[in-house]
Short mmCIF file of C-alpha atoms in Angstrom, two decimals:
data_model
loop_
_atom_site.label_atom_id
_atom_site.label_comp_id
_atom_site.label_asym_id
_atom_site.label_seq_id
_atom_site.Cartn_x
_atom_site.Cartn_y
_atom_site.Cartn_z
CA MET A 478 -21.11 -44.13 5.31
CA ALA A 479 -21.62 -42.75 2.01
CA ASP A 480 -19.38 -43.40 -1.20
CA ARG A 481 -16.76 -41.25 -2.16
CA THR A 482 -14.97 -40.90 -5.41
CA PHE A 483 -11.71 -40.43 -5.99
CA LYS A 484 -9.80 -39.04 -9.62
CA SER A 485 -7.12 -41.04 -8.48
CA LYS A 486 -6.76 -44.48 -6.37
CA LEU A 487 -3.01 -44.09 -5.64
CA ARG A 488 -1.18 -41.47 -4.10
CA ASN A 489 1.48 -41.54 -6.67
CA GLU A 490 -1.60 -40.47 -9.68
CA THR A 491 -2.22 -36.90 -7.69
CA LYS A 492 1.80 -36.80 -6.94
CA THR A 493 2.11 -36.63 -10.80
CA VAL A 494 -1.01 -34.03 -11.41
CA ASN A 495 0.47 -31.64 -8.95
CA GLU A 496 3.97 -31.79 -10.60
CA GLY A 497 2.72 -31.37 -13.56
CA ALA A 498 0.89 -28.15 -12.87
CA GLU A 499 3.20 -26.71 -11.30
CA LEU A 500 5.79 -27.42 -13.86
CA LYS A 501 2.95 -25.55 -16.22
CA ARG A 502 3.12 -22.91 -13.99
CA LYS A 503 6.85 -22.70 -13.71
CA GLU A 504 7.49 -22.43 -17.46
CA HIS A 505 4.25 -19.89 -17.60
CA GLN A 506 6.13 -17.67 -14.70
CA LYS A 507 9.32 -17.84 -17.14
CA GLU A 508 7.56 -16.17 -19.80
CA LEU A 509 6.18 -13.35 -17.64
CA HIS A 510 9.63 -12.52 -15.67
CA LYS A 511 10.84 -12.32 -19.25
CA LYS A 512 7.90 -9.93 -20.74
CA LEU A 513 8.28 -8.21 -17.70
CA GLN A 514 12.42 -7.45 -18.21
CA GLU A 515 11.48 -6.65 -22.02
CA GLN A 516 9.27 -3.89 -21.17
CA GLY A 517 11.25 -2.43 -18.39
CA LEU A 518 14.28 -2.00 -20.99
CA GLN A 519 11.77 -0.68 -23.28
CA ARG A 520 9.56 1.87 -20.79
CA PHE A 521 13.20 3.51 -19.59
CA ALA A 522 15.36 3.37 -22.98
CA GLY A 523 14.74 6.81 -22.93
CA ASP A 524 16.26 9.78 -20.79
CA VAL A 525 15.00 10.21 -17.36
CA LYS A 526 15.09 12.55 -15.14
CA THR A 527 17.51 12.96 -12.30
CA SER A 528 16.61 12.93 -8.65
CA GLU A 529 18.30 17.23 -8.89
CA ASP A 530 15.92 18.10 -11.82
CA GLN A 531 13.26 16.68 -10.11
CA LYS A 532 14.08 19.07 -6.66
CA ARG A 533 14.48 22.02 -8.08
CA GLU A 534 11.00 21.49 -9.85
CA THR A 535 9.41 21.22 -6.50
CA PHE A 536 11.81 24.44 -4.79
CA ARG A 537 9.63 26.78 -3.32
CA ARG A 538 9.93 30.56 -2.62
CA PHE A 539 8.89 32.58 0.35
CA GLU A 540 8.09 35.92 0.56
CA ALA A 541 7.28 37.61 3.33
CA TYR A 542 7.21 41.10 3.17
CA LYS A 543 6.95 43.04 -0.28
CA ARG A 544 7.90 46.46 1.65
CA GLU A 545 9.70 47.82 4.59
CA SER A 546 6.86 49.73 6.26
CA GLN A 547 5.20 45.76 6.37
CA PHE A 548 7.92 45.02 9.37
CA PRO A 549 6.48 44.22 12.84
CA VAL A 550 6.67 47.53 15.55
CA GLY A 551 9.69 46.76 17.67
CA VAL A 552 11.97 46.15 14.59
CA LYS A 553 13.49 49.79 14.42
CA ASP A 554 14.76 49.64 17.74
CA LEU A 555 17.04 46.09 16.43
CA LYS A 556 15.24 43.53 18.60
CA ILE A 557 14.75 40.42 17.78
CA ALA A 558 11.14 40.09 16.79
CA VAL A 559 8.30 37.73 15.79
CA ASP A 560 5.78 37.88 13.20
CA PRO A 561 3.20 34.53 13.99
CA LYS A 562 0.92 35.77 10.93
CA ASN A 563 3.37 35.92 8.44
CA GLN A 564 5.70 32.85 9.99
CA VAL A 565 8.41 35.36 9.71
CA VAL A 566 11.57 35.99 12.95
CA VAL A 567 13.49 39.06 12.16
CA VAL A 568 16.75 39.35 13.63
CA PRO A 569 19.10 42.60 13.48
CA ILE A 570 22.54 41.63 11.37
CA CYS A 571 25.08 44.63 11.30
CA GLY A 572 22.30 47.45 12.23
CA ARG A 573 19.65 46.08 9.44
CA PRO A 574 16.60 44.47 10.46
CA VAL A 575 16.79 41.16 8.37
CA PRO A 576 13.69 38.92 8.23
CA PHE A 577 13.82 34.86 7.88
CA HIS A 578 11.19 32.42 7.07
CA ILE A 579 10.29 30.02 9.14
CA SER A 580 10.77 27.12 6.66
CA THR A 581 14.27 28.36 6.64
CA LEU A 582 15.05 27.60 10.49
CA LYS A 583 15.64 23.98 11.30
CA ASN A 584 15.71 24.65 15.39
CA ALA A 585 16.12 27.19 18.03
CA SER A 586 17.94 26.47 21.67
CA LYS A 587 17.94 28.90 24.15
CA ASN A 588 20.85 28.60 27.10
CA ASP A 589 21.61 30.42 30.41
CA GLU A 590 24.89 31.55 32.32
CA GLY A 591 25.63 33.62 34.11
CA GLU A 592 23.99 37.03 34.02
CA TYR A 593 23.13 36.23 30.64
CA VAL A 594 20.58 34.30 28.52
CA TYR A 595 22.11 32.80 24.79
CA ILE A 596 19.50 32.26 22.17
CA ARG A 597 20.63 30.22 19.35
CA LEU A 598 18.88 29.94 15.65
CA ASN A 599 20.17 27.42 13.84
CA PHE A 600 19.02 27.39 9.52
CA LEU A 601 18.75 24.66 7.07
CA THR A 602 21.82 24.09 4.95
CA PRO A 603 23.05 22.02 2.19
CA ALA A 604 25.86 20.98 4.06
CA GLN A 605 23.50 19.70 7.10
CA SER A 606 22.28 15.83 6.81
CA ILE A 607 18.43 16.82 6.71
CA SER A 608 15.85 14.43 7.84
CA LYS A 609 12.95 13.87 5.40
CA LYS A 610 10.43 16.03 7.90
CA ASP A 611 12.80 19.29 6.79
CA ASP A 612 13.50 17.81 3.95
CA SER A 613 13.72 20.83 1.27
CA PRO A 614 15.58 22.05 -2.27
CA PHE A 615 17.56 24.69 -2.08
CA ASP A 616 17.46 26.35 -5.57
CA ASP A 617 21.51 27.09 -6.07
CA ALA A 618 23.36 25.12 -3.23
CA ASN A 619 26.75 27.03 -3.93
CA ALA A 620 25.48 30.05 -2.45
CA ASN A 621 26.66 31.04 0.81
CA PHE A 622 24.71 30.40 3.69
CA VAL A 623 24.01 31.15 7.29
CA HIS A 624 24.51 28.32 9.46
CA SER A 625 23.36 29.76 12.63
CA LEU A 626 22.67 33.13 14.57
CA THR A 627 23.65 33.29 18.32
CA TYR A 628 22.39 36.48 20.36
CA ARG A 629 23.04 37.74 23.95
CA SER A 630 20.37 39.48 26.46
CA ARG A 631 20.27 40.12 30.05
CA ASP A 632 16.29 40.07 29.59
CA THR A 633 15.78 36.43 30.57
CA GLU A 634 12.07 36.98 30.72
CA ARG A 635 11.57 38.71 27.00
CA ILE A 636 14.87 35.82 25.60
CA THR A 637 12.22 33.20 27.02
CA ASP A 638 8.96 34.69 25.33
CA ILE A 639 10.66 34.95 22.13
CA PHE A 640 11.95 31.60 22.30
CA LYS A 641 8.62 29.77 23.10
CA SER A 642 7.36 32.38 20.47
CA ILE A 643 9.31 30.53 17.65
CA GLN A 644 8.89 26.84 18.92
CA GLU A 645 5.45 27.16 18.44
CA MET A 646 5.16 29.15 15.21
CA LYS A 647 7.32 26.12 13.82
CA LYS A 648 5.21 23.44 15.09
CA SER A 649 2.44 25.25 13.28
CA ALA A 650 4.24 25.55 10.23
CA VAL A 651 5.82 21.89 10.02
CA LYS A 652 2.08 20.93 11.20
CA LYS A 653 0.91 23.08 8.08
CA GLU A 654 3.89 21.65 5.33
CA MET A 655 1.98 18.21 6.70
CA GLU A 656 -1.80 19.19 5.18
CA ARG A 657 -0.63 20.69 2.50
CA LYS A 658 1.49 17.42 1.48
CA GLU A 659 -1.54 15.34 2.54
CA LEU A 660 -4.13 17.41 0.54
CA GLU A 661 -1.82 17.79 -2.64
CA ASP A 662 -3.59 14.75 -4.79
CA VAL A 663 -7.04 15.96 -3.69
CA VAL A 664 -8.92 17.70 -6.72
CA GLU A 665 -11.94 19.23 -6.67
CA GLN A 666 -14.48 17.97 -8.11
CA ASN A 667 -17.06 19.03 -10.93
CA ASN A 668 -20.74 20.04 -9.57
CA LEU A 669 -23.11 17.32 -9.68
CA ILE A 670 -26.07 17.74 -12.78
CA GLU A 671 -29.35 16.78 -11.40
CA VAL A 672 -31.89 14.60 -12.88
CA ARG A 673 -35.12 16.72 -13.55
CA ASN A 674 -37.84 16.58 -14.54
CA ARG A 675 -38.51 12.83 -13.24
CA ARG A 676 -37.37 11.38 -10.10
CA PRO A 677 -33.84 9.99 -9.66
CA ILE A 678 -33.24 5.86 -8.77
CA ARG A 679 -32.84 5.73 -5.14
CA LEU A 680 -31.74 2.92 -2.39
CA ASP A 681 -33.09 4.33 0.83
CA ASN A 682 -32.03 3.38 4.11
CA VAL A 683 -28.71 3.07 3.69
CA PHE A 684 -25.61 4.00 5.76
CA VAL A 685 -21.56 5.01 4.43
CA ARG A 686 -18.38 5.12 5.84
CA PRO A 687 -16.75 7.14 6.07
CA ALA A 688 -19.87 9.24 7.33
CA PRO A 689 -19.62 12.70 6.79
CA ASP A 690 -21.00 13.86 10.02
CA GLY A 691 -19.29 10.86 12.18
CA LYS A 692 -22.91 9.83 13.11
CA ARG A 693 -24.27 6.64 11.90
CA VAL A 694 -27.53 7.43 10.03
CA ALA A 695 -29.16 5.84 8.05
CA GLY A 696 -29.84 7.82 4.28
CA ALA A 697 -30.67 7.77 0.79
CA LEU A 698 -28.49 7.15 -2.41
CA GLU A 699 -29.71 8.98 -5.70
CA ILE A 700 -28.75 8.59 -9.53
CA HIS A 701 -28.26 11.14 -11.51
CA GLN A 702 -26.99 11.78 -14.70
CA ASN A 703 -23.38 12.32 -13.92
CA GLY A 704 -22.67 10.82 -10.55
CA LEU A 705 -23.82 9.40 -7.30
CA ARG A 706 -25.49 11.72 -4.41
CA TYR A 707 -25.99 10.41 -0.88
CA GLN A 708 -28.22 12.25 0.66
CA SER A 709 -27.96 12.13 5.14
CA PRO A 710 -31.41 12.84 7.00
CA VAL A 711 -29.61 15.19 9.96
CA ARG A 712 -28.84 17.77 7.49
CA SER A 713 -29.59 18.97 4.23
CA ASP A 714 -25.81 20.19 3.27
CA HIS A 715 -24.32 16.56 4.76
CA ARG A 716 -24.08 15.31 1.49
CA ILE A 717 -21.82 13.06 -0.47
CA ASP A 718 -21.19 13.59 -4.49
CA LEU A 719 -19.41 11.37 -6.30
CA LEU A 720 -19.19 11.72 -10.08
CA PHE A 721 -18.80 9.04 -12.61
CA SER A 722 -15.80 10.52 -14.24
CA ASN A 723 -13.98 10.04 -10.81
CA ILE A 724 -15.31 6.35 -9.75
CA LYS A 725 -12.94 3.97 -10.82
CA HIS A 726 -13.86 0.57 -9.30
CA LEU A 727 -17.49 -0.33 -8.70
CA PHE A 728 -18.12 -3.63 -6.02
CA PHE A 729 -21.16 -5.17 -5.12
CA GLN A 730 -20.05 -7.92 -2.15
CA PRO A 731 -23.45 -10.05 -1.14
CA CYS A 732 -24.52 -10.36 2.54
CA ASP A 733 -23.52 -14.16 1.85
CA HIS A 734 -21.53 -15.15 5.40
CA GLU A 735 -21.48 -11.66 6.08
CA LEU A 736 -23.68 -9.34 7.97
CA ILE A 737 -23.80 -6.50 5.38
CA VAL A 738 -24.72 -6.35 1.91
CA ILE A 739 -22.21 -3.74 0.54
CA ILE A 740 -21.90 -1.29 -2.98
CA HIS A 741 -18.39 -0.29 -2.73
CA VAL A 742 -17.07 2.94 -4.84
CA HIS A 743 -13.38 2.82 -5.35
CA LEU A 744 -12.26 6.75 -6.68
CA LYS A 745 -9.54 7.47 -9.09
CA ASN A 746 -8.56 10.73 -7.00
CA PRO A 747 -8.91 10.95 -3.18
CA ILE A 748 -11.76 14.08 -1.57
CA MET A 749 -12.85 15.07 1.65
CA ILE A 750 -15.88 13.82 3.14
CA GLY A 751 -15.66 16.23 6.64
CA LYS A 752 -12.18 16.39 7.87
CA ARG A 753 -11.09 13.16 6.34
CA LYS A 754 -9.36 12.46 2.92
CA THR A 755 -10.83 9.21 1.40
CA LYS A 756 -10.35 7.07 -1.76
CA ASP A 757 -13.36 4.63 -0.93
CA VAL A 758 -17.05 5.09 0.22
CA GLN A 759 -19.32 2.06 1.19
CA PHE A 760 -23.01 1.77 1.42
CA TYR A 761 -24.44 -0.47 3.23
CA ARG A 762 -27.25 -2.01 4.87
CA GLU A 763 -27.35 -4.61 7.78
CA ALA A 764 -28.05 -7.96 6.47
CA SER A 765 -29.59 -10.02 10.05
CA ASP A 766 -32.44 -8.43 12.06
CA ILE A 767 -31.26 -8.31 15.36
CA GLN A 768 -34.62 -7.22 16.81
CA PHE A 769 -36.17 -10.37 17.96
CA ASP A 770 -37.61 -11.79 21.03
CA GLU A 771 -36.01 -14.23 23.35
CA THR A 772 -38.92 -14.45 25.88
CA GLY A 773 -41.74 -16.89 25.88
CA ASN A 774 -44.74 -15.84 23.40
CA ARG A 775 -47.73 -17.45 22.56
CA LYS A 776 -46.40 -19.39 19.99
CA ARG A 777 -44.24 -20.82 22.39
CA LYS A 778 -47.36 -22.07 24.80
CA TYR A 779 -48.43 -24.58 22.15
CA ARG A 780 -46.04 -25.32 19.52
CA TYR A 781 -42.74 -27.31 20.73
CA GLY A 782 -39.59 -27.76 19.15
CA ASP A 783 -37.57 -25.96 16.22
CA GLU A 784 -40.46 -24.86 14.36
CA ASP A 785 -40.50 -21.36 15.40
CA GLU A 786 -36.03 -21.42 14.54
CA LEU A 787 -36.87 -23.21 11.39
CA GLU A 788 -39.45 -20.33 10.02
CA ALA A 789 -36.73 -17.36 11.24
CA GLU A 790 -34.13 -19.45 9.23
CA GLN A 791 -35.72 -19.37 6.17
CA GLU A 792 -37.00 -15.46 6.79
CA GLU A 793 -33.38 -14.66 7.21
CA ARG A 794 -32.34 -16.99 3.83
CA ARG A 795 -35.51 -14.95 1.91
CA ARG A 796 -34.13 -11.52 3.77
CA ARG A 797 -31.02 -11.72 2.39
CA ALA A 798 -32.09 -12.90 -1.00
CA ALA A 799 -33.69 -10.00 -1.44
CA LEU A 800 -31.04 -8.16 0.14
CA ASN A 801 -28.94 -9.04 -2.29
CA LYS A 802 -30.83 -8.66 -5.43
CA GLU A 803 -31.83 -5.10 -4.26
CA PHE A 804 -28.21 -4.12 -3.78
CA ARG A 805 -26.83 -5.74 -7.06
CA SER A 806 -30.08 -4.10 -9.28
CA PHE A 807 -28.66 -0.75 -8.25
CA SER A 808 -25.12 -1.42 -8.38
CA GLU A 809 -26.21 -2.21 -12.02
CA LYS A 810 -28.01 0.42 -13.06
CA ILE A 811 -25.17 2.79 -11.66
CA ALA A 812 -22.95 0.81 -14.16
CA GLU A 813 -25.32 1.59 -16.90
CA ALA A 814 -25.92 4.99 -16.19
CA SER A 815 -22.50 5.87 -16.27
CA ASN A 816 -21.20 3.44 -19.26
CA SER A 817 -17.67 3.77 -17.95
CA PHE A 818 -17.36 1.00 -15.76
CA ASP A 819 -18.67 -2.36 -14.62
CA VAL A 820 -19.31 -3.99 -11.52
CA ASP A 821 -17.15 -6.62 -9.46
CA ILE A 822 -18.23 -8.73 -7.57
CA PRO A 823 -15.44 -10.81 -4.75
CA PHE A 824 -14.90 -14.20 -5.28
CA ARG A 825 -14.96 -15.84 -1.85
CA GLU A 826 -13.79 -19.41 -2.97
CA LEU A 827 -10.51 -17.69 -4.09
CA GLY A 828 -10.20 -15.71 -1.03
CA PHE A 829 -7.41 -16.59 1.46
CA SER A 830 -6.50 -14.77 4.96
CA GLY A 831 -4.12 -12.33 5.86
CA VAL A 832 -2.90 -9.32 7.65
CA PRO A 833 -3.08 -6.15 4.80
CA PHE A 834 -3.35 -3.32 7.98
CA ARG A 835 -3.88 -4.23 11.58
CA ALA A 836 -6.50 -7.03 11.79
CA ASN A 837 -6.69 -10.27 10.12
CA VAL A 838 -9.11 -10.36 7.52
CA LEU A 839 -10.71 -12.58 4.14
CA CYS A 840 -8.49 -11.03 1.35
CA GLN A 841 -10.64 -12.28 -2.08
CA PRO A 842 -9.90 -11.51 -5.77
CA THR A 843 -12.41 -9.67 -8.43
CA THR A 844 -12.42 -9.43 -11.98
CA ASP A 845 -9.85 -6.65 -11.70
CA CYS A 846 -8.66 -6.49 -7.93
CA LEU A 847 -8.00 -7.89 -4.77
CA VAL A 848 -10.31 -6.44 -2.15
CA GLN A 849 -10.89 -6.80 1.37
CA LEU A 850 -14.43 -4.77 2.01
CA ILE A 851 -15.37 -5.52 5.40
CA ASP A 852 -13.80 -3.41 8.25
CA PRO A 853 -12.06 -0.47 7.69
CA PRO A 854 -9.32 0.50 6.34
CA PHE A 855 -10.60 -1.18 3.43
CA LEU A 856 -7.84 -2.69 0.72
CA VAL A 857 -8.79 -2.06 -2.88
CA VAL A 858 -5.52 -3.37 -5.13
CA THR A 859 -5.46 -2.77 -9.30
CA LEU A 860 -4.45 -5.61 -10.92
CA SER A 861 -3.47 -3.96 -13.84
CA GLU A 862 -1.15 -1.63 -12.03
CA ILE A 863 1.36 -4.32 -9.76
CA GLU A 864 4.76 -5.01 -11.38
CA ILE A 865 5.63 -7.77 -9.29
CA ALA A 866 4.45 -9.95 -6.82
CA HIS A 867 6.98 -11.77 -4.13
CA LEU A 868 6.29 -13.75 -1.50
CA GLU A 869 8.04 -13.99 1.85
CA ARG A 870 9.05 -16.82 4.59
CA VAL A 871 8.70 -19.19 2.30
CA GLN A 872 10.44 -21.80 3.85
CA PHE A 873 9.78 -25.42 5.53
CA GLY A 874 8.74 -25.32 9.30
CA LEU A 875 6.98 -21.67 9.23
CA LYS A 876 3.19 -21.58 9.46
CA ASN A 877 2.30 -18.17 7.53
CA PHE A 878 3.94 -16.40 4.50
CA ASP A 879 3.81 -12.67 3.94
CA LEU A 880 2.97 -11.59 0.26
CA VAL A 881 4.39 -8.08 -1.05
CA PHE A 882 3.37 -6.35 -4.30
CA VAL A 883 5.37 -3.41 -6.19
CA PHE A 884 3.16 -1.01 -8.28
CA LYS A 885 5.00 -0.20 -11.93
CA ASP A 886 4.38 3.51 -10.10
CA PHE A 887 7.98 3.08 -8.44
CA SER A 888 6.75 6.14 -6.31
CA ARG A 889 3.67 4.83 -4.61
CA PRO A 890 4.59 2.14 -1.38
CA VAL A 891 3.94 -1.11 -1.44
CA ILE A 892 1.75 -3.18 0.14
CA HIS A 893 2.17 -6.06 2.11
CA ILE A 894 -0.12 -8.45 3.36
CA ASN A 895 0.91 -10.72 6.16
CA SER A 896 0.77 -13.94 8.46
CA ILE A 897 -0.80 -15.95 5.33
CA PRO A 898 -1.66 -19.40 6.08
CA MET A 899 0.99 -21.38 4.46
CA ASP A 900 -1.51 -24.16 3.68
CA GLN A 901 -2.82 -20.80 1.32
CA LEU A 902 0.51 -21.02 -0.83
CA ASP A 903 -0.61 -22.65 -3.96
CA ASN A 904 -3.91 -21.66 -3.90
CA VAL A 905 -2.44 -18.37 -4.12
CA LYS A 906 0.77 -18.74 -6.58
CA ASP A 907 -2.32 -19.99 -8.95
CA TRP A 908 -4.36 -16.96 -8.38
CA LEU A 909 -1.42 -15.00 -9.46
CA ASP A 910 -0.33 -17.17 -12.20
CA GLU A 911 -4.20 -17.52 -13.59
CA VAL A 912 -4.51 -12.99 -13.49
CA GLU A 913 -0.69 -13.19 -14.95
CA ILE A 914 1.36 -11.48 -12.04
CA PRO A 915 4.73 -12.71 -12.20
CA TYR A 916 5.53 -13.63 -8.60
CA SER A 917 8.86 -14.49 -7.03
CA GLU A 918 9.67 -16.16 -4.09
CA GLY A 919 12.15 -16.14 -1.16
CA PRO A 920 12.70 -16.94 2.70
CA LEU A 921 13.26 -13.99 3.85
CA ASN A 922 11.72 -10.40 4.45
CA LEU A 923 13.15 -7.43 2.49
CA ASN A 924 13.90 -3.85 3.01
CA TRP A 925 11.40 -2.67 0.42
CA GLN A 926 12.45 1.08 0.90
CA THR A 927 15.62 0.37 0.50
CA ILE A 928 15.29 -1.85 -2.90
CA ILE A 929 12.36 0.67 -4.40
CA LYS A 930 14.73 3.79 -3.86
CA THR A 931 17.97 1.62 -5.47
CA ILE A 932 15.57 1.83 -8.53
CA VAL A 933 13.92 5.26 -8.92
CA ALA A 934 17.90 6.47 -8.83
CA ASP A 935 18.31 4.32 -12.06
CA PRO A 936 15.53 2.40 -13.80
CA HIS A 937 17.22 1.64 -16.78
CA ALA A 938 20.90 0.56 -15.11
CA PHE A 939 18.27 -1.54 -12.74
CA PHE A 940 16.61 -3.69 -15.83
CA GLU A 941 19.81 -3.25 -17.75
CA GLY A 942 21.66 -5.44 -14.89
CA GLY A 943 18.90 -8.23 -14.38
CA GLY A 944 15.79 -6.26 -13.22
CA TRP A 945 13.88 -8.63 -10.81
CA SER A 946 15.75 -11.39 -11.18
CA PHE A 947 17.59 -11.36 -7.64
CA LEU A 948 14.67 -11.77 -6.23
CA ASP A 949 14.27 -15.46 -7.88
CA THR A 950 16.09 -17.99 -5.90
CA GLU A 951 14.82 -20.96 -7.86
CA SER A 952 17.85 -20.34 -10.34
CA ASP A 953 20.30 -20.44 -8.05
CA SER A 954 19.03 -23.74 -6.21
CA GLU A 955 19.08 -25.52 -9.31
CA ASN A 956 22.23 -24.89 -10.21
CA SER A 957 23.46 -25.76 -6.56
CA ASP A 958 21.06 -28.90 -7.28
CA MET A 959 22.89 -29.91 -10.23
CA SER A 960 26.13 -29.39 -9.22
CA ASP A 961 24.85 -31.76 -6.08
CA ASP A 962 23.77 -34.44 -8.83
CA ALA A 963 27.39 -34.49 -10.40
CA SER A 964 28.86 -34.86 -7.01
CA GLU A 965 27.16 -38.00 -6.25
CA PHE A 966 27.87 -41.34 -6.20
CA GLU A 967 27.56 -43.19 -9.38
CA VAL A 968 27.88 -47.17 -9.29
CA SER A 969 30.41 -48.25 -12.27
CA ASP A 970 29.77 -51.53 -14.23
CA ALA A 971 34.05 -52.68 -13.01
CA ASP A 972 34.75 -55.01 -10.95
CA PRO A 973 36.14 -53.80 -7.05
CA GLU A 974 38.73 -56.53 -7.81
CA ASP A 975 39.78 -54.80 -10.93
CA GLU A 976 39.65 -51.19 -9.80
CA SER A 977 41.59 -52.60 -6.92
CA GLU A 978 44.40 -54.44 -9.60
CA GLU A 979 44.57 -50.54 -11.39
CA GLU A 980 45.02 -48.78 -8.34
CA SER A 981 47.45 -51.01 -6.80
CA GLU A 982 49.72 -50.79 -10.68
CA PHE A 983 49.40 -47.17 -10.38
CA ASP A 984 51.12 -46.97 -6.86
CA ASP A 985 53.86 -49.07 -8.38
CA ASP A 986 54.27 -46.54 -10.91
CA ASP A 987 54.40 -44.07 -8.98
CA ALA A 988 57.02 -45.16 -6.31
CA SER A 989 59.41 -46.33 -9.16
CA ALA A 990 58.69 -43.11 -11.62
CA SER A 991 58.93 -40.26 -8.52
CA GLY A 992 61.47 -38.25 -11.27
CA GLY A 993 58.69 -37.95 -13.71
CA ASP A 994 55.88 -36.63 -11.29
CA GLU A 995 56.77 -33.00 -11.61
CA ASP A 996 56.37 -33.42 -16.07
CA GLU A 997 53.28 -35.22 -15.59
CA ASP A 998 51.59 -32.51 -12.84
CA GLU A 999 52.37 -29.81 -15.23
CA ASP A 1000 50.91 -31.58 -18.50
CA PHE A 1001 47.80 -32.32 -16.83
CA SER A 1002 47.39 -29.00 -15.39
CA GLU A 1003 47.70 -27.79 -18.92
CA ASP A 1004 45.26 -30.29 -20.23
CA ASP A 1005 42.66 -28.46 -17.50
#
């Protein structure tokens, strides 16, 4: 049996070492929380815009027609007209055609009663409880608004066609509005300046995720003057340009313990690749050679044992080492050409498994980020943008806990990494403490949407009221422990016989002096 050397010979020694490290970590966390509270008070000390001002800034005006000649045909007959081109519903009111933009319409309904058919148009008004999908501010909430309009007709077929047209136009308007909001943060990049008078540095036979045409075809990655270009061999116009000015992080992940070697680019602003918006573009190559012969060959006729398998393993090690060297060298050349960022490599030994999206993956810290680059959707969390981390479901008896990251920009949604094994709790705490991220822990899952909404409403009042101290349950537990210690039984030095004699004397005095009890009680309460 091999000799084993332990740092400590007794179990109590390791316990004292762990307790000492935990005390240091707690003291450091107290300093970080105090610093976070001071920074929050300084950051939100000035005047903050109210939610009403923000709504007024996002108000949008709609102008369907500039002149009456642009009205659709049939309006002169004072009939309901639907104009899908301009997204307008024209209705007759007091003998005049009045246009309403589809964005002002909440919904429409149709009812049949006897020989008549009724169509009702419900509009958005400030008095209504507007849902998140139809959230649109009003220029003047004190103005007079039309709540609804109801029309009656005997032409059932025509009213049915009008109702269907309004429904379809409303669906298309909602879809366009969602696409517009989704593409709000997409920035058009400047043109890529190609390298002239020499051949650009290339990395051939690499795949890209997400693919521009949806097909998995190997292409070439080139370094130009102000950015990168990925060229697909399928078509010349199938290319991806990434400017250095838009690159936020550059990662290189070796193929050790993985099937692919990766160069990953995380962008500052998202770009469109095909019809997909993305902030992460990945270039990779498979490390394992899947083309091998399982059947017998000439070598197997004359060689018995595992010699050929050992050769295959050695060849795969050499191939993986060559891939790592090639991709790492290319990533360093990218960083050298940019002069604005460095290559970041994940630390696998510090990684922990969790579920940030759908699947259980290995999340690995880097110098500046926490990443997961193997399975899409990718996870890239910049550590400098984190306000606080909170550990949920930390209680005895549970096998997993959750990790929540709150960003300094409160408009960004929080990030959840769920189902982290409980045996990784100390490792996660140590890592968070080393990168100077204040953290807290609690036994329950919190409603972060409500919490962030409360903070955004008045950030200065939030930090004046204690800030993130409401997440720290250790102070409450310490107070409860102190009260429990004070109520614990303490052994006294006096003999029990003396105590019994004193109690009997007190009983005798109490029985003899019944009239003076009230005065004594009053004096005792006053002393308290």
